[in-house]
PDB file of C-alpha atoms and ligand atoms in Angstrom:
ATOM      1  CA  UNK A  82     105.908  77.984 104.910  1.00  0.00           C
ATOM      2  CA  UNK A  83     104.010  78.769 108.080  1.00  0.00           C
ATOM      3  CA  UNK A  84     106.862  78.690 110.548  1.00  0.00           C
ATOM      4  CA  UNK A  85     109.504  80.209 108.447  1.00  0.00           C
ATOM      5  CA  UNK A  86     111.217  83.567 109.184  1.00  0.00           C
ATOM      6  CA  UNK A  87     110.021  85.782 106.371  1.00  0.00           C
ATOM      7  CA  UNK A  88     110.909  89.433 105.425  1.00  0.00           C
ATOM      8  CA  UNK A  89     108.383  91.922 104.180  1.00  0.00           C
ATOM      9  CA  UNK A  90     110.210  94.955 102.926  1.00  0.00           C
ATOM     10  CA  UNK A  91     108.142  97.970 101.725  1.00  0.00           C
ATOM     11  CA  UNK A  92     109.831 100.026  99.022  1.00  0.00           C
ATOM     12  CA  UNK A  93     107.901 103.331  98.866  1.00  0.00           C
ATOM     13  CA  UNK A  94     110.083 104.646  96.047  1.00  0.00           C
ATOM     14  CA  UNK A  95     109.599 108.435  95.415  1.00  0.00           C
ATOM     15  CA  UNK A  96     106.144 108.388  96.920  1.00  0.00           C
ATOM     16  CA  UNK A  97     104.720 109.782 100.136  1.00  0.00           C
ATOM     17  CA  UNK A  98     104.574 112.982 102.193  1.00  0.00           C
ATOM     18  CA  UNK A  99     104.115 113.431 105.915  1.00  0.00           C
ATOM     19  CA  UNK A 100     100.425 112.597 105.653  1.00  0.00           C
ATOM     20  CA  UNK A 101     101.263 109.131 104.286  1.00  0.00           C
ATOM     21  CA  UNK A 102     102.449 108.265 107.773  1.00  0.00           C
ATOM     22  CA  UNK A 103      98.998 108.728 109.150  1.00  0.00           C
ATOM     23  CA  UNK A 104      97.834 105.155 108.293  1.00  0.00           C
ATOM     24  CA  UNK A 105     101.016 103.500 109.580  1.00  0.00           C
ATOM     25  CA  UNK A 106      99.390 102.760 112.867  1.00  0.00           C
ATOM     26  CA  UNK A 107      97.150 100.261 111.164  1.00  0.00           C
ATOM     27  CA  UNK A 108     100.273  98.161 110.267  1.00  0.00           C
ATOM     28  CA  UNK A 109     101.812  98.713 113.681  1.00  0.00           C
ATOM     29  CA  UNK A 110      98.641  97.533 115.403  1.00  0.00           C
ATOM     30  CA  UNK A 111      98.408  94.460 113.196  1.00  0.00           C
ATOM     31  CA  UNK A 112     102.063  93.585 113.746  1.00  0.00           C
ATOM     32  CA  UNK A 113     101.838  93.973 117.516  1.00  0.00           C
ATOM     33  CA  UNK A 114      99.807  90.813 117.705  1.00  0.00           C
ATOM     34  CA  UNK A 115     101.009  89.072 114.671  1.00  0.00           C
ATOM     35  CA  UNK A 116     104.707  88.978 115.544  1.00  0.00           C
ATOM     36  CA  UNK A 117     103.954  86.920 118.675  1.00  0.00           C
ATOM     37  CA  UNK A 118     102.897  83.868 116.685  1.00  0.00           C
ATOM     38  CA  UNK A 119     104.625  84.308 113.257  1.00  0.00           C
ATOM     39  CA  UNK A 120     108.203  84.913 112.377  1.00  0.00           C
ATOM     40  CA  UNK A 121     107.637  87.888 110.192  1.00  0.00           C
ATOM     41  CA  UNK A 122     110.022  90.867 109.895  1.00  0.00           C
ATOM     42  CA  UNK A 123     108.629  94.163 108.487  1.00  0.00           C
ATOM     43  CA  UNK A 124     110.951  96.848 107.180  1.00  0.00           C
ATOM     44  CA  UNK A 125     109.705 100.110 105.677  1.00  0.00           C
ATOM     45  CA  UNK A 126     111.921 102.005 103.174  1.00  0.00           C
ATOM     46  CA  UNK A 127     110.405 105.373 102.549  1.00  0.00           C
ATOM     47  CA  UNK A 128     112.008 108.333 100.797  1.00  0.00           C
ATOM     48  CA  UNK A 129     114.808 109.892 102.872  1.00  0.00           C
ATOM     49  CA  UNK A 130     112.579 112.834 103.833  1.00  0.00           C
ATOM     50  CA  UNK A 131     110.319 110.452 105.766  1.00  0.00           C
ATOM     51  CA  UNK A 132     112.950 108.270 107.522  1.00  0.00           C
ATOM     52  CA  UNK A 133     113.080 110.251 110.734  1.00  0.00           C
ATOM     53  CA  UNK A 134     109.364 110.871 111.161  1.00  0.00           C
ATOM     54  CA  UNK A 135     108.596 107.311 110.266  1.00  0.00           C
ATOM     55  CA  UNK A 136     111.119 106.056 112.729  1.00  0.00           C
ATOM     56  CA  UNK A 137     109.517 108.185 115.423  1.00  0.00           C
ATOM     57  CA  UNK A 138     106.089 106.869 114.617  1.00  0.00           C
ATOM     58  CA  UNK A 139     107.247 103.273 114.681  1.00  0.00           C
ATOM     59  CA  UNK A 140     109.174 103.404 117.979  1.00  0.00           C
ATOM     60  CA  UNK A 141     108.390 100.377 119.970  1.00  0.00           C
ATOM     61  CA  UNK A 142     106.484  98.719 117.087  1.00  0.00           C
ATOM     62  CA  UNK A 143     109.281  96.330 116.168  1.00  0.00           C
ATOM     63  CA  UNK A 144     109.051  97.530 112.569  1.00  0.00           C
ATOM     64  CA  UNK A 145     112.344  98.728 111.188  1.00  0.00           C
ATOM     65  CA  UNK A 146     113.018 101.587 108.857  1.00  0.00           C
ATOM     66  CA  UNK A 147     115.483 101.585 105.910  1.00  0.00           C
ATOM     67  CA  UNK A 148     116.573 103.781 103.136  1.00  0.00           C
ATOM     68  CA  UNK A 149     116.338 103.134  99.380  1.00  0.00           C
ATOM     69  CA  UNK A 150     119.898 104.098  98.382  1.00  0.00           C
ATOM     70  CA  UNK A 151     122.926 106.032  99.610  1.00  0.00           C
ATOM     71  CA  UNK A 152     126.171 107.683  98.538  1.00  0.00           C
ATOM     72  CA  UNK A 153     129.327 105.498  98.456  1.00  0.00           C
ATOM     73  CA  UNK A 154     131.248 107.853 100.797  1.00  0.00           C
ATOM     74  CA  UNK A 155     131.238 106.937 104.452  1.00  0.00           C
ATOM     75  CA  UNK A 156     132.042 110.427 105.649  1.00  0.00           C
ATOM     76  CA  UNK A 157     130.724 113.938 104.871  1.00  0.00           C
ATOM     77  CA  UNK A 158     131.791 115.438 101.548  1.00  0.00           C
ATOM     78  CA  UNK A 159     131.071 117.892  98.847  1.00  0.00           C
ATOM     79  CA  UNK A 160     128.436 115.750  97.040  1.00  0.00           C
ATOM     80  CA  UNK A 161     125.471 117.914  96.339  1.00  0.00           C
ATOM     81  CA  UNK A 162     122.067 116.175  96.778  1.00  0.00           C
ATOM     82  CA  UNK A 163     123.614 113.047  98.254  1.00  0.00           C
ATOM     83  CA  UNK A 164     123.284 111.310 101.716  1.00  0.00           C
ATOM     84  CA  UNK A 165     125.755 108.886 103.044  1.00  0.00           C
ATOM     85  CA  UNK A 166     125.031 105.736 105.073  1.00  0.00           C
ATOM     86  CA  UNK A 167     126.173 107.252 108.370  1.00  0.00           C
ATOM     87  CA  UNK A 168     123.697 110.042 107.945  1.00  0.00           C
ATOM     88  CA  UNK A 169     120.920 107.522 107.258  1.00  0.00           C
ATOM     89  CA  UNK A 170     121.937 105.548 110.274  1.00  0.00           C
ATOM     90  CA  UNK A 171     121.867 108.733 112.402  1.00  0.00           C
ATOM     91  CA  UNK A 172     118.172 109.411 111.629  1.00  0.00           C
ATOM     92  CA  UNK A 173     116.998 105.859 112.343  1.00  0.00           C
ATOM     93  CA  UNK A 174     117.581 103.723 109.326  1.00  0.00           C
ATOM     94  CA  UNK A 175     118.768 100.077 110.075  1.00  0.00           C
ATOM     95  CA  UNK A 176     118.741  98.908 106.470  1.00  0.00           C
ATOM     96  CA  UNK A 177     119.506 100.232 102.993  1.00  0.00           C
ATOM     97  CA  UNK A 178     118.510  99.013  99.587  1.00  0.00           C
ATOM     98  CA  UNK A 179     121.325  98.989  97.221  1.00  0.00           C
ATOM     99  CA  UNK A 180     121.386  98.228  93.452  1.00  0.00           C
ATOM    100  CA  UNK A 181     117.690  98.648  92.789  1.00  0.00           C
ATOM    101  CA  UNK A 182     117.119  98.285  89.052  1.00  0.00           C
ATOM    102  CA  UNK A 183     115.617 101.741  88.858  1.00  0.00           C
ATOM    103  CA  UNK A 184     119.120 103.033  90.039  1.00  0.00           C
ATOM    104  CA  UNK A 185     121.026 100.642  87.888  1.00  0.00           C
ATOM    105  CA  UNK A 186     119.050 101.934  84.932  1.00  0.00           C
ATOM    106  CA  UNK A 187     120.076 105.421  85.645  1.00  0.00           C
ATOM    107  CA  UNK A 188     123.685 104.456  85.538  1.00  0.00           C
ATOM    108  CA  UNK A 189     124.793 102.643  88.673  1.00  0.00           C
ATOM    109  CA  UNK A 190     127.341  99.966  87.855  1.00  0.00           C
ATOM    110  CA  UNK A 191     128.371  96.924  89.890  1.00  0.00           C
ATOM    111  CA  UNK A 192     131.611  98.603  90.975  1.00  0.00           C
ATOM    112  CA  UNK A 193     129.803 101.552  92.534  1.00  0.00           C
ATOM    113  CA  UNK A 194     127.240  99.216  94.055  1.00  0.00           C
ATOM    114  CA  UNK A 195     130.105  97.287  95.679  1.00  0.00           C
ATOM    115  CA  UNK A 196     131.485 100.568  97.227  1.00  0.00           C
ATOM    116  CA  UNK A 197     128.054 101.541  98.483  1.00  0.00           C
ATOM    117  CA  UNK A 198     127.603  98.069 100.158  1.00  0.00           C
ATOM    118  CA  UNK A 199     130.987  98.411 101.807  1.00  0.00           C
ATOM    119  CA  UNK A 200     130.418 101.833 103.270  1.00  0.00           C
ATOM    120  CA  UNK A 201     126.936 100.869 104.331  1.00  0.00           C
ATOM    121  CA  UNK A 202     128.172  97.830 106.187  1.00  0.00           C
ATOM    122  CA  UNK A 203     130.972  99.890 107.799  1.00  0.00           C
ATOM    123  CA  UNK A 204     128.292 102.366 108.950  1.00  0.00           C
ATOM    124  CA  UNK A 205     126.365  99.455 110.604  1.00  0.00           C
ATOM    125  CA  UNK A 206     123.574  99.334 108.075  1.00  0.00           C
ATOM    126  CA  UNK A 207     122.193  96.073 106.880  1.00  0.00           C
ATOM    127  CA  UNK A 208     122.090  95.841 103.129  1.00  0.00           C
ATOM    128  CA  UNK A 209     119.328  94.633 100.767  1.00  0.00           C
ATOM    129  CA  UNK A 210     121.224  93.986  97.490  1.00  0.00           C
ATOM    130  CA  UNK A 211     118.841  94.015  94.473  1.00  0.00           C
ATOM    131  CA  UNK A 212     119.744  91.927  91.456  1.00  0.00           C
ATOM    132  CA  UNK A 213     117.717  90.963  88.393  1.00  0.00           C
ATOM    133  CA  UNK A 214     117.727  90.483  84.630  1.00  0.00           C
ATOM    134  CA  UNK A 215     116.096  92.446  81.861  1.00  0.00           C
ATOM    135  CA  UNK A 216     113.536  90.860  79.571  1.00  0.00           C
ATOM    136  CA  UNK A 217     116.087  90.781  76.801  1.00  0.00           C
ATOM    137  CA  UNK A 218     118.513  88.899  79.050  1.00  0.00           C
ATOM    138  CA  UNK A 219     115.833  86.494  80.070  1.00  0.00           C
ATOM    139  CA  UNK A 220     114.971  85.815  76.420  1.00  0.00           C
ATOM    140  CA  UNK A 221     118.683  85.295  75.694  1.00  0.00           C
ATOM    141  CA  UNK A 222     118.631  82.747  78.554  1.00  0.00           C
ATOM    142  CA  UNK A 223     121.467  84.473  80.398  1.00  0.00           C
ATOM    143  CA  UNK A 224     119.613  85.209  83.656  1.00  0.00           C
ATOM    144  CA  UNK A 225     121.897  83.078  85.744  1.00  0.00           C
ATOM    145  CA  UNK A 226     125.065  84.565  84.286  1.00  0.00           C
ATOM    146  CA  UNK A 227     123.704  88.121  84.916  1.00  0.00           C
ATOM    147  CA  UNK A 228     122.738  87.275  88.443  1.00  0.00           C
ATOM    148  CA  UNK A 229     126.106  85.649  89.220  1.00  0.00           C
ATOM    149  CA  UNK A 230     127.871  88.663  87.911  1.00  0.00           C
ATOM    150  CA  UNK A 231     125.800  91.095  89.881  1.00  0.00           C
ATOM    151  CA  UNK A 232     126.384  89.170  93.127  1.00  0.00           C
ATOM    152  CA  UNK A 233     130.101  88.525  92.501  1.00  0.00           C
ATOM    153  CA  UNK A 234     130.839  92.107  91.595  1.00  0.00           C
ATOM    154  CA  UNK A 235     128.448  93.577  94.157  1.00  0.00           C
ATOM    155  CA  UNK A 236     129.952  91.531  97.083  1.00  0.00           C
ATOM    156  CA  UNK A 237     133.511  91.662  95.908  1.00  0.00           C
ATOM    157  CA  UNK A 238     136.000  91.624  98.834  1.00  0.00           C
ATOM    158  CA  UNK A 239     133.217  91.417 101.395  1.00  0.00           C
ATOM    159  CA  UNK A 240     133.973  88.526 103.646  1.00  0.00           C
ATOM    160  CA  UNK A 241     131.340  88.881 106.345  1.00  0.00           C
ATOM    161  CA  UNK A 242     127.946  88.589 104.569  1.00  0.00           C
ATOM    162  CA  UNK A 243     125.764  88.150 107.669  1.00  0.00           C
ATOM    163  CA  UNK A 244     124.244  91.651 107.275  1.00  0.00           C
ATOM    164  CA  UNK A 245     123.383  91.153 103.588  1.00  0.00           C
ATOM    165  CA  UNK A 246     120.068  90.062 102.087  1.00  0.00           C
ATOM    166  CA  UNK A 247     119.626  89.462  98.423  1.00  0.00           C
ATOM    167  CA  UNK A 248     116.446  90.593  96.690  1.00  0.00           C
ATOM    168  CA  UNK A 249     115.856  88.920  93.337  1.00  0.00           C
ATOM    169  CA  UNK A 250     113.831  91.331  91.275  1.00  0.00           C
ATOM    170  CA  UNK A 251     113.449  90.505  87.571  1.00  0.00           C
ATOM    171  CA  UNK A 252     113.180  93.867  85.937  1.00  0.00           C
ATOM    172  CA  UNK A 253     110.453  92.825  83.600  1.00  0.00           C
ATOM    173  CA  UNK A 254     108.335  92.005  86.644  1.00  0.00           C
ATOM    174  CA  UNK A 255     108.716  95.346  88.527  1.00  0.00           C
ATOM    175  CA  UNK A 256     105.497  97.350  88.315  1.00  0.00           C
ATOM    176  CA  UNK A 257     104.158  95.279  85.390  1.00  0.00           C
ATOM    177  CA  UNK A 258     101.815  92.902  87.226  1.00  0.00           C
ATOM    178  CA  UNK A 259     103.662  89.963  85.710  1.00  0.00           C
ATOM    179  CA  UNK A 260     105.434  87.491  88.005  1.00  0.00           C
ATOM    180  CA  UNK A 261     107.774  84.641  86.968  1.00  0.00           C
ATOM    181  CA  UNK A 262     106.563  81.098  86.459  1.00  0.00           C
ATOM    182  CA  UNK A 263     106.589  79.100  89.761  1.00  0.00           C
ATOM    183  CA  UNK A 264     109.163  76.574  88.500  1.00  0.00           C
ATOM    184  CA  UNK A 265     111.366  79.264  87.020  1.00  0.00           C
ATOM    185  CA  UNK A 266     111.338  81.307  90.244  1.00  0.00           C
ATOM    186  CA  UNK A 267     112.069  78.209  92.411  1.00  0.00           C
ATOM    187  CA  UNK A 268     114.939  77.298  90.128  1.00  0.00           C
ATOM    188  CA  UNK A 269     116.406  80.894  90.185  1.00  0.00           C
ATOM    189  CA  UNK A 270     116.191  81.200  93.876  1.00  0.00           C
ATOM    190  CA  UNK A 271     117.810  77.775  94.340  1.00  0.00           C
ATOM    191  CA  UNK A 272     120.580  78.798  91.973  1.00  0.00           C
ATOM    192  CA  UNK A 273     121.311  82.001  93.989  1.00  0.00           C
ATOM    193  CA  UNK A 274     121.222  80.090  97.272  1.00  0.00           C
ATOM    194  CA  UNK A 275     123.457  77.268  96.089  1.00  0.00           C
ATOM    195  CA  UNK A 276     126.142  79.691  95.228  1.00  0.00           C
ATOM    196  CA  UNK A 277     125.640  81.959  98.241  1.00  0.00           C
ATOM    197  CA  UNK A 278     125.102  79.643 101.185  1.00  0.00           C
ATOM    198  CA  UNK A 279     123.465  81.214 104.264  1.00  0.00           C
ATOM    199  CA  UNK A 280     122.224  84.287 102.378  1.00  0.00           C
ATOM    200  CA  UNK A 281     118.559  85.120 102.667  1.00  0.00           C
ATOM    201  CA  UNK A 282     117.013  85.510  99.198  1.00  0.00           C
ATOM    202  CA  UNK A 283     113.791  87.561  98.746  1.00  0.00           C
ATOM    203  CA  UNK A 284     111.632  87.937  95.728  1.00  0.00           C
ATOM    204  CA  UNK A 285     110.397  91.338  94.404  1.00  0.00           C
ATOM    205  CA  UNK A 286     108.257  92.278  91.419  1.00  0.00           C
ATOM    206  CA  UNK A 287     104.522  93.082  91.357  1.00  0.00           C
ATOM    207  CA  UNK A 288     103.739  91.156  94.658  1.00  0.00           C
ATOM    208  CA  UNK A 289     100.107  91.819  95.469  1.00  0.00           C
ATOM    209  CA  UNK A 290      97.432  90.217  97.654  1.00  0.00           C
ATOM    210  CA  UNK A 291      96.335  87.909  94.823  1.00  0.00           C
ATOM    211  CA  UNK A 292      99.591  86.490  93.506  1.00  0.00           C
ATOM    212  CA  UNK A 293     100.925  86.020  97.065  1.00  0.00           C
ATOM    213  CA  UNK A 294      98.794  82.825  97.029  1.00  0.00           C
ATOM    214  CA  UNK A 295     101.081  81.460  94.297  1.00  0.00           C
ATOM    215  CA  UNK A 296     104.292  82.996  95.500  1.00  0.00           C
ATOM    216  CA  UNK A 297     103.984  81.642  99.035  1.00  0.00           C
ATOM    217  CA  UNK A 298     104.031  78.121  97.723  1.00  0.00           C
ATOM    218  CA  UNK A 299     107.673  78.564  96.521  1.00  0.00           C
ATOM    219  CA  UNK A 300     109.256  77.418  99.680  1.00  0.00           C
ATOM    220  CA  UNK A 301     112.791  78.577  99.248  1.00  0.00           C
ATOM    221  CA  UNK A 302     111.765  82.295  99.197  1.00  0.00           C
ATOM    222  CA  UNK A 303     112.760  84.117 102.472  1.00  0.00           C
ATOM    223  CA  UNK A 304     110.435  87.047 101.964  1.00  0.00           C
ATOM    224  CA  UNK A 305     109.302  89.742  99.553  1.00  0.00           C
ATOM    225  CA  UNK A 306     110.317  93.233  98.517  1.00  0.00           C
ATOM    226  CA  UNK A 307     107.073  95.044  97.741  1.00  0.00           C
ATOM    227  CA  UNK A 308     106.793  98.227  95.819  1.00  0.00           C
ATOM    228  CA  UNK A 309     103.344  99.509  94.671  1.00  0.00           C
ATOM    229  CA  UNK A 310     101.301  97.359  97.118  1.00  0.00           C
ATOM    230  CA  UNK A 311     103.267  98.426 100.192  1.00  0.00           C
ATOM    231  CA  UNK A 312     101.949 101.940  99.997  1.00  0.00           C
ATOM    232  CA  UNK A 313      98.474 100.596 100.844  1.00  0.00           C
ATOM    233  CA  UNK A 314      98.429  99.365 104.413  1.00  0.00           C
ATOM    234  CA  UNK A 315      95.450  97.088 103.793  1.00  0.00           C
ATOM    235  CA  UNK A 316      97.179  95.460 100.767  1.00  0.00           C
ATOM    236  CA  UNK A 317     100.465  95.171 102.694  1.00  0.00           C
ATOM    237  CA  UNK A 318      98.836  93.509 105.725  1.00  0.00           C
ATOM    238  CA  UNK A 319      96.860  91.297 103.391  1.00  0.00           C
ATOM    239  CA  UNK A 320     100.120  90.026 101.739  1.00  0.00           C
ATOM    240  CA  UNK A 321     101.735  89.206 105.117  1.00  0.00           C
ATOM    241  CA  UNK A 322      98.675  87.486 106.462  1.00  0.00           C
ATOM    242  CA  UNK A 323      98.144  85.405 103.348  1.00  0.00           C
ATOM    243  CA  UNK A 324     101.770  84.318 103.293  1.00  0.00           C
ATOM    244  CA  UNK A 325     101.107  82.395 106.552  1.00  0.00           C
ATOM    245  CA  UNK A 326      97.733  81.094 105.748  1.00  0.00           C
TER     246      UNK A 326
HETATM  247  C1  LIG B 293     110.240  97.366  93.599  1.00  0.00           C
HETATM  248  O1  LIG B 293     110.421  98.343  92.937  1.00  0.00           O
HETATM  249  O2  LIG B 293     111.206  96.948  94.362  1.00  0.00           O
HETATM  250  C2  LIG B 293     109.085  96.477  93.389  1.00  0.00           C
HETATM  251  C3  LIG B 293     109.102  95.215  93.770  1.00  0.00           C
HETATM  252  O3  LIG B 293     108.040  97.142  92.848  1.00  0.00           O
HETATM  253  P1  LIG B 293     106.581  96.527  92.556  1.00  0.00           P
HETATM  254  O4  LIG B 293     106.170  95.663  93.683  1.00  0.00           O
HETATM  255  O5  LIG B 293     105.711  97.728  92.409  1.00  0.00           O
HETATM  256  O6  LIG B 293     106.676  95.792  91.289  1.00  0.00           O
END
């Protein structure tokens, strides 16, 4: 895996204040050297309140900033509490996560996710589309069916997919410390790639500095979406370093 282009996407969820940016220089310093020899791409997705200050902190670091969700409307509108992709782009976001299971669980359906992806792409944001099955679906052995449906509906009528990355995140793995079995994960990622040629496919769910030793051996994974561990710069750096060891 050493010479592969790998993504490391930090999902801070609803965590972090301005003081959380104080330790970012550690990651920037590490990456300044690291990127010269390894093909690693780092993207931070903080809460919306931190996008602009984080963008400013990371100027010239080659680390990109993204958002965790957006409204489906491209233009301004009377949508209290919402932020559209253009607004995110204007404050420095280059990427946006769409379809995270935490948002699907609070009611986002594939149709809405499809609209969000379209308006994000139209606003020149790159999209990280999250897909994944529940434990119940896994037990019923319908994982592949669920994933196919989420991709098909999520990417409906989108011809140009070059700015889309898929993040496979089994819901039962997020925040639980449990990761899929190596052969299962290899098989699932292969399945996604076979049906979606050229798309990068990342894995997300409880990635940490210990289990990265196992995960990095799964050679069809194009990177990781990291929640909890990404809030700690030391752990985040450790995960990146170990991926290439
Ligand atoms: C996530 O929420 O996208 C995620 C992968 O979280 P964690 O790493 O904490 O399981």
